[in-house]
CSV table of C-alpha atoms in Angstrom, one decimal:
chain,number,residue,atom,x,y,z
A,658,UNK,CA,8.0,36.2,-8.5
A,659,UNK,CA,5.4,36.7,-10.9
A,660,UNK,CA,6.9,39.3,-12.2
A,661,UNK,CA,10.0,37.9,-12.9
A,662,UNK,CA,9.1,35.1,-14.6
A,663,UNK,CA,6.5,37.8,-16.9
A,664,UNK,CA,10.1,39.7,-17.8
A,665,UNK,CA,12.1,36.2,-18.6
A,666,UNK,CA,9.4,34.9,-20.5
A,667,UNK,CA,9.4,38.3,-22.6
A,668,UNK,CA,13.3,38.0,-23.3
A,669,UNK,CA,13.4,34.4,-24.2
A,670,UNK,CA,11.5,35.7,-27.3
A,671,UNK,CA,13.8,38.7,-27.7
A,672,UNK,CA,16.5,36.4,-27.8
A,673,UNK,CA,14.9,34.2,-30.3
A,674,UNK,CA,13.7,37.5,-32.3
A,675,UNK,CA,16.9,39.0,-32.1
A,676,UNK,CA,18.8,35.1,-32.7
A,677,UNK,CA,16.6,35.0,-35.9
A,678,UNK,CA,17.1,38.2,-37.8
A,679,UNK,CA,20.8,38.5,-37.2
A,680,UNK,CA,21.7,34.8,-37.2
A,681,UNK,CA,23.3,34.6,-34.5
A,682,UNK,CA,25.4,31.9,-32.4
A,683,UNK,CA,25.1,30.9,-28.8
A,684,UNK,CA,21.2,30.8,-28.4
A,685,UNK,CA,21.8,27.9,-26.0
A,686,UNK,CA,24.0,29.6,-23.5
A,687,UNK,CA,21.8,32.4,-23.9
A,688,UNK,CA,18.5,30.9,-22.2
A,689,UNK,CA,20.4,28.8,-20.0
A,690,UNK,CA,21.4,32.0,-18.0
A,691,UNK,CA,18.5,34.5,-18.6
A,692,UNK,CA,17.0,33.7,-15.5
A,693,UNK,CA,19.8,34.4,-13.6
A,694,UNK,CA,20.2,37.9,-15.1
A,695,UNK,CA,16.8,38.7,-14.7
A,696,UNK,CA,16.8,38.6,-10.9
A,697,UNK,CA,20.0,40.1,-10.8
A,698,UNK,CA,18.7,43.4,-12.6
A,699,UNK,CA,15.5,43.6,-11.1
A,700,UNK,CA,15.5,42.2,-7.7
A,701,UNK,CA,18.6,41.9,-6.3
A,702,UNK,CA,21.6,44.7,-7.8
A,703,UNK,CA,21.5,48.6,-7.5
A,704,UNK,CA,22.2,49.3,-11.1
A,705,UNK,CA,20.3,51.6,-13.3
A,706,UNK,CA,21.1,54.0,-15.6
A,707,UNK,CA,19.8,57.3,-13.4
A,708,UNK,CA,22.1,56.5,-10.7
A,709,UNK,CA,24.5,59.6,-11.0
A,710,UNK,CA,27.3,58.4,-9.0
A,711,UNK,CA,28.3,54.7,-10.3
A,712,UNK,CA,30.8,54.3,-7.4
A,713,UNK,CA,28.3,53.8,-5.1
A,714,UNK,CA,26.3,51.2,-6.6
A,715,UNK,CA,26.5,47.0,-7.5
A,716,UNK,CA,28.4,45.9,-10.2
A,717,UNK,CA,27.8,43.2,-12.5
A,718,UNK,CA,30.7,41.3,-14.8
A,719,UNK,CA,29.6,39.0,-17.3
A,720,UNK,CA,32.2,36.7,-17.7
A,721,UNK,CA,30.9,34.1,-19.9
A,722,UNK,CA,30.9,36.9,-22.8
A,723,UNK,CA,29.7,34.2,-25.3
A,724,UNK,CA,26.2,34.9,-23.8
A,725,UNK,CA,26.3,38.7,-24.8
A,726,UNK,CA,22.5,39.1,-26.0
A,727,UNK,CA,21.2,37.5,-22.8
A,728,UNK,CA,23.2,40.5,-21.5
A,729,UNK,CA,22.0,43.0,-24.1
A,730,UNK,CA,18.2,42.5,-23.9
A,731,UNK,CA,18.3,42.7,-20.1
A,732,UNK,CA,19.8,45.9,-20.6
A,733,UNK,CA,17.2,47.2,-22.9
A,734,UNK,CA,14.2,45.9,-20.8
A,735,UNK,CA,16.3,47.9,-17.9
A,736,UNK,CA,16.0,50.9,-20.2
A,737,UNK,CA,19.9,51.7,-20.9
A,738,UNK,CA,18.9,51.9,-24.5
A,739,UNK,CA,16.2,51.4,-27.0
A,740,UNK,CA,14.7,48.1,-28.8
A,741,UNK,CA,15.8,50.0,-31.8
A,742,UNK,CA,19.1,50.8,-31.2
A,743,UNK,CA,20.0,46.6,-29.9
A,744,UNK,CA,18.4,46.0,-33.3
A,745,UNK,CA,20.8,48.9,-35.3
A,746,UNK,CA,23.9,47.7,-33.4
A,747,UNK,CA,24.0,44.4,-32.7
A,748,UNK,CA,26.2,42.0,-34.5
A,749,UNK,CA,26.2,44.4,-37.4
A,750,UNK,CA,29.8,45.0,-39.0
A,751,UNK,CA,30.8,48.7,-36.7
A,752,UNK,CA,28.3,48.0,-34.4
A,753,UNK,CA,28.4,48.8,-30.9
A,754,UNK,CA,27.0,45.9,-29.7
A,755,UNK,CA,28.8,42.9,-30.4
A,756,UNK,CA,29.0,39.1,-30.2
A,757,UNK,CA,30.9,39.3,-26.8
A,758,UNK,CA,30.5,42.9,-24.7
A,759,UNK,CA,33.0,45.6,-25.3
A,760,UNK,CA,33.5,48.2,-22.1
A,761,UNK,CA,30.9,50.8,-22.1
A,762,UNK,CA,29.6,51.8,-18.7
A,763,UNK,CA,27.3,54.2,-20.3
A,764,UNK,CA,25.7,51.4,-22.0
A,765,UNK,CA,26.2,49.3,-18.8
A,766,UNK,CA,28.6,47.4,-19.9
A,767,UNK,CA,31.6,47.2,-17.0
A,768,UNK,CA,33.5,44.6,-18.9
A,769,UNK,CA,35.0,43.3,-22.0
A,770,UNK,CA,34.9,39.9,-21.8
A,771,UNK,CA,34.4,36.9,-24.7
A,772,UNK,CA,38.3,35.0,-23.5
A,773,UNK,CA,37.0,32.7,-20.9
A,774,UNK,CA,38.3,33.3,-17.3
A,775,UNK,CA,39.6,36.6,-16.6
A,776,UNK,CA,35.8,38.1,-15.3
A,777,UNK,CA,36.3,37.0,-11.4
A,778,UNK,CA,40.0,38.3,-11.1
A,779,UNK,CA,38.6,41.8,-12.5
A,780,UNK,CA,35.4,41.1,-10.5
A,781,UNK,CA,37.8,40.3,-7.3
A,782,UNK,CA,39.8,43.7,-7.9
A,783,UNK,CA,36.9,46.1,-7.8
A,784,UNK,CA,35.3,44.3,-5.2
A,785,UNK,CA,38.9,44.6,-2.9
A,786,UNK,CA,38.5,48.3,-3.9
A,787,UNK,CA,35.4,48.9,-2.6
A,788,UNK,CA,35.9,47.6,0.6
A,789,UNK,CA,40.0,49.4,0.6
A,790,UNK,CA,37.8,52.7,0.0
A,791,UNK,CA,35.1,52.1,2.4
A,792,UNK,CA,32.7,52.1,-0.6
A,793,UNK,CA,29.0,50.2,-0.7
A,794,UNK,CA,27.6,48.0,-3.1
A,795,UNK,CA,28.3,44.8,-4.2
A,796,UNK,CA,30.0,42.6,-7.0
A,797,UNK,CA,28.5,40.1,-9.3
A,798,UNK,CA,30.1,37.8,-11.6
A,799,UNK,CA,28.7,35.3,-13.7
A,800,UNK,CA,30.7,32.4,-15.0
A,801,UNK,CA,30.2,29.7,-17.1
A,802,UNK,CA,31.2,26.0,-15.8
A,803,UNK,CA,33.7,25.1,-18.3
A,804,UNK,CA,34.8,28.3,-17.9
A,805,UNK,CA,36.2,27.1,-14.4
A,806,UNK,CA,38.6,25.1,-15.9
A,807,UNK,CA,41.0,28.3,-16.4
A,808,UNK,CA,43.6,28.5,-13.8
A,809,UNK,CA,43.1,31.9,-13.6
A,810,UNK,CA,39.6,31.2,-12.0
A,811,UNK,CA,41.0,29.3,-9.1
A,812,UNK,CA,44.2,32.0,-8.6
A,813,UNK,CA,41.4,34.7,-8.2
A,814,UNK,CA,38.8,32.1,-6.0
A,815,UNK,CA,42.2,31.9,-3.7
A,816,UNK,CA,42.3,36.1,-4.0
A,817,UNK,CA,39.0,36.1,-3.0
A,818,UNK,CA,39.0,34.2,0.6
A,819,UNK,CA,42.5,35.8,1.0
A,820,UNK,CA,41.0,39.2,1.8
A,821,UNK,CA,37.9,37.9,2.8
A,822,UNK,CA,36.0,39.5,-0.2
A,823,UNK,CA,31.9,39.4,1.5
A,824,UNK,CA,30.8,42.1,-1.2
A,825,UNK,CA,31.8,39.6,-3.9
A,826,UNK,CA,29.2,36.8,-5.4
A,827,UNK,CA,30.4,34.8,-8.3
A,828,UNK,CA,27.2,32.7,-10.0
A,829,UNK,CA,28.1,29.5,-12.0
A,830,UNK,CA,25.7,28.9,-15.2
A,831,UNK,CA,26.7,25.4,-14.5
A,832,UNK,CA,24.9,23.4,-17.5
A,833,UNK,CA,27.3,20.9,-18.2
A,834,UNK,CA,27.5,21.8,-21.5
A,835,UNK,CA,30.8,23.7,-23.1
A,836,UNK,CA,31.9,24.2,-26.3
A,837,UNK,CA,33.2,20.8,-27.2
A,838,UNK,CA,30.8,18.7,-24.9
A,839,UNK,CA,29.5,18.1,-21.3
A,840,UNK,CA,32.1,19.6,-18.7
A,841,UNK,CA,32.3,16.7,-16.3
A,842,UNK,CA,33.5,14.8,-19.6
A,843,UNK,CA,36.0,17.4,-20.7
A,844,UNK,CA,37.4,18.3,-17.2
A,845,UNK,CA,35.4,16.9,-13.9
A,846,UNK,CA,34.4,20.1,-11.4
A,847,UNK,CA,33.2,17.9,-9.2
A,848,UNK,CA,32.8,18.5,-6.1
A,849,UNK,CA,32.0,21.4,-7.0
A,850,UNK,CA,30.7,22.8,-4.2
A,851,UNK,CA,33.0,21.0,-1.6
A,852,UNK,CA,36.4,22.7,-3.6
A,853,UNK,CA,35.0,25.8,-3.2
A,854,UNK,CA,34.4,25.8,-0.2
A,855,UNK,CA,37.9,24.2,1.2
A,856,UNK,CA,39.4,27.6,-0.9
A,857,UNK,CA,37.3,29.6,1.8
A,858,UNK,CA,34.1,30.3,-0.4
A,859,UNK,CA,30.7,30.2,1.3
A,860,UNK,CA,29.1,27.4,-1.7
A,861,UNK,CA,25.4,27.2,-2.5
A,862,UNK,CA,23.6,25.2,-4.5
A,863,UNK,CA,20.3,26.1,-6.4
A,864,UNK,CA,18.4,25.4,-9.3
A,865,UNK,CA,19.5,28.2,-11.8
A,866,UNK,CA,15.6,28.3,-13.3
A,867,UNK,CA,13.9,29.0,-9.7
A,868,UNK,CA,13.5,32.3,-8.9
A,869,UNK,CA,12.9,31.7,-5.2
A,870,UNK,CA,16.0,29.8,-4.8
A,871,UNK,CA,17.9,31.8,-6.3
A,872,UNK,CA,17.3,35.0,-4.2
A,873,UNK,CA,17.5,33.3,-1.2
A,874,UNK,CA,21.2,32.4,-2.3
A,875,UNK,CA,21.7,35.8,-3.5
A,876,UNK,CA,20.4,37.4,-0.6
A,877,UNK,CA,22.3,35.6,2.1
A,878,UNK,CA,24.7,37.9,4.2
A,879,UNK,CA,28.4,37.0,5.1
A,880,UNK,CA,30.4,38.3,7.6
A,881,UNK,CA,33.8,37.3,5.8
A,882,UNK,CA,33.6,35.3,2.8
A,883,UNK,CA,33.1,35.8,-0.5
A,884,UNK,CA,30.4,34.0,-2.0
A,885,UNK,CA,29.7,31.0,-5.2
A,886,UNK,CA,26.0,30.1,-6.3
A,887,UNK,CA,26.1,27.3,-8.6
A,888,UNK,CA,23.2,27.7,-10.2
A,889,UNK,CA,22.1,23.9,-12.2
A,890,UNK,CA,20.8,24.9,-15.4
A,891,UNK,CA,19.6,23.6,-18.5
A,892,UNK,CA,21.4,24.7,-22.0
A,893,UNK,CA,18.8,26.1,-24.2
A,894,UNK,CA,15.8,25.8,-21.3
A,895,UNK,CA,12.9,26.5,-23.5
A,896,UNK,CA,13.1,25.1,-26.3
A,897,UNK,CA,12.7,21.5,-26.3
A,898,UNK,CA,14.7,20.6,-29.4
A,899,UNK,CA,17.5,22.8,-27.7
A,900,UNK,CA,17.5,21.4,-24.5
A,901,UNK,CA,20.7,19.8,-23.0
A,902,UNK,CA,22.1,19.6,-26.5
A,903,UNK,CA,25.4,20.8,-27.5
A,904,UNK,CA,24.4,22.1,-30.3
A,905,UNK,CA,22.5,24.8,-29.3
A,906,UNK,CA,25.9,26.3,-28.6
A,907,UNK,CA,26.5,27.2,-32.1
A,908,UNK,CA,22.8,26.5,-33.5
A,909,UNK,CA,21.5,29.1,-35.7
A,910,UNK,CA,17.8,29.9,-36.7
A,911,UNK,CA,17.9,29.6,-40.5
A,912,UNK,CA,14.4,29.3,-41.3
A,913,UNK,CA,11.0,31.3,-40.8
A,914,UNK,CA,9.2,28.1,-40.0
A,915,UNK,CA,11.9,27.2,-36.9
A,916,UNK,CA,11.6,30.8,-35.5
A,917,UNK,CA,7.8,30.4,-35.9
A,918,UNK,CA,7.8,26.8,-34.0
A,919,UNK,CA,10.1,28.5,-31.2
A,920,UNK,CA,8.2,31.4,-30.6
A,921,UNK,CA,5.1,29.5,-30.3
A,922,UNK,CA,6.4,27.2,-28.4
A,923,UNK,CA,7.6,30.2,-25.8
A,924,UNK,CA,4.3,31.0,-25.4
């Protein structure tokens, strides 16, 4: 896992870097996920940008679209485009690369995504196509928790059990920190784990930040369910005057001297 945590520890900074120049939102939401992408793209998924025929490959969704960078600079260490071009693009007026994903496989991006709660009903379609078709490869969604308190969620986590979806995985960034405070507060999910699982969904709970958790999780067969990691995280993990604090939801880095202290303290 070495490895793994070599590449997160590299994109934390990026995201920081990147956070800095263009001042941009959602830093928190941003680290508290990072790790999960990381395995995701380079331990667990068959997705890269050589493989010629996409139908037969994984699929990832990111659902929680207010994370987008955590997305982008996975992308870029996966080599689907250049350092220079996320800098040219990103959060620039015309830009490509915005502050929630717009569709563009070539860029792997599979989804548009930024309003809350639509990724695992799109995530639940393609994965009920694969297996209608007789096609390999799996699908990934990652969701946010208060992002579970759409009602679409719960119509596709009923979809999903219905047809005995096994090629599906849904992972919850589960923080308990949304946009207007801590989740359980707003709306409680709890039991978490016990709800999904009375809809039909094989539930496992890990610690979002452990890479060997989280494979074994990932990695775990089912015959003929789909499956939900809820994945306990820490909003702005990282960075200490970030962490667990609402605010790092819409903090920006306004000052040389902040993005100074943060990098150094990434190191």
């Amino acid at each position: 896992m070495l490895k793994l945590e070599k590449i997160t520890k590299e994109l934390r900074k990026e995201i920081i870097r990147i956070s800095y120049i263009k001042k941009a939102h959602h830093i928190g939401s941003e680290l508290s996920c990072i790790d999960i992408l990381v395995i995701l793209y380079f331990s667990i998924m068959n997705i890269k940008p050589s493989i010629k025929n996409k139908r037969f490959r994984d699929f990832f969704l990111l659902s929680k679209g207010h994370a987008a960078l955590a997305l982008y600079v996975v992308l870029c260490k996966k080599g689907f485009f250049s350092k220079e071009f996320l800098d040219q693009e990103f959060l620039v007026d015309g830009g490509i690369l915005g502050g929630h994903p717009d569709y563009n496989p070539s860029l792997g991006i599979e989804f548009s995504s930024g309003s809350l709660g639509h990724g695992l009903s799109v995530g639940a379609g393609i994965a009920l196509a694969k297996k209608r078709d007789n096609i390999p490869g799996n699908v990934y969604v990652l969701l946010g928790d208060g992002e579970c308190n759409e009602g679409m969620i719960w119509e596709a986590i009923m979809f999903g059990s219905s047809f005995k979806l096994n090629n599906l995985t849904a992972i919850i960034d589960y923080n308990n920190l949304q946009g207007l405070g801590k989740s359980n507060k707003i709306i409680n999910l709890e039991p978490l784990d016990k709800k999904f699982k009375s809809f039909g969904w094989d539930a496992i709970k890990v610690d979002g930040h452990n890479f060997n958790e989280l494979k074994k999780a990932l990695t775990k067969k089912n015959i003929n369910k789909p499956k939900i990691i809820i994945a306990k995280t820490v909003k702005g993990m990282g960075i200490s005057s970030m962490q667990n604090k609402l605010s790092s939801h819409y903090q920006t880095i306004n000052s040389e001297l902040q993005f100074e202290k943060f990098l150094k303290e990434l190191k």
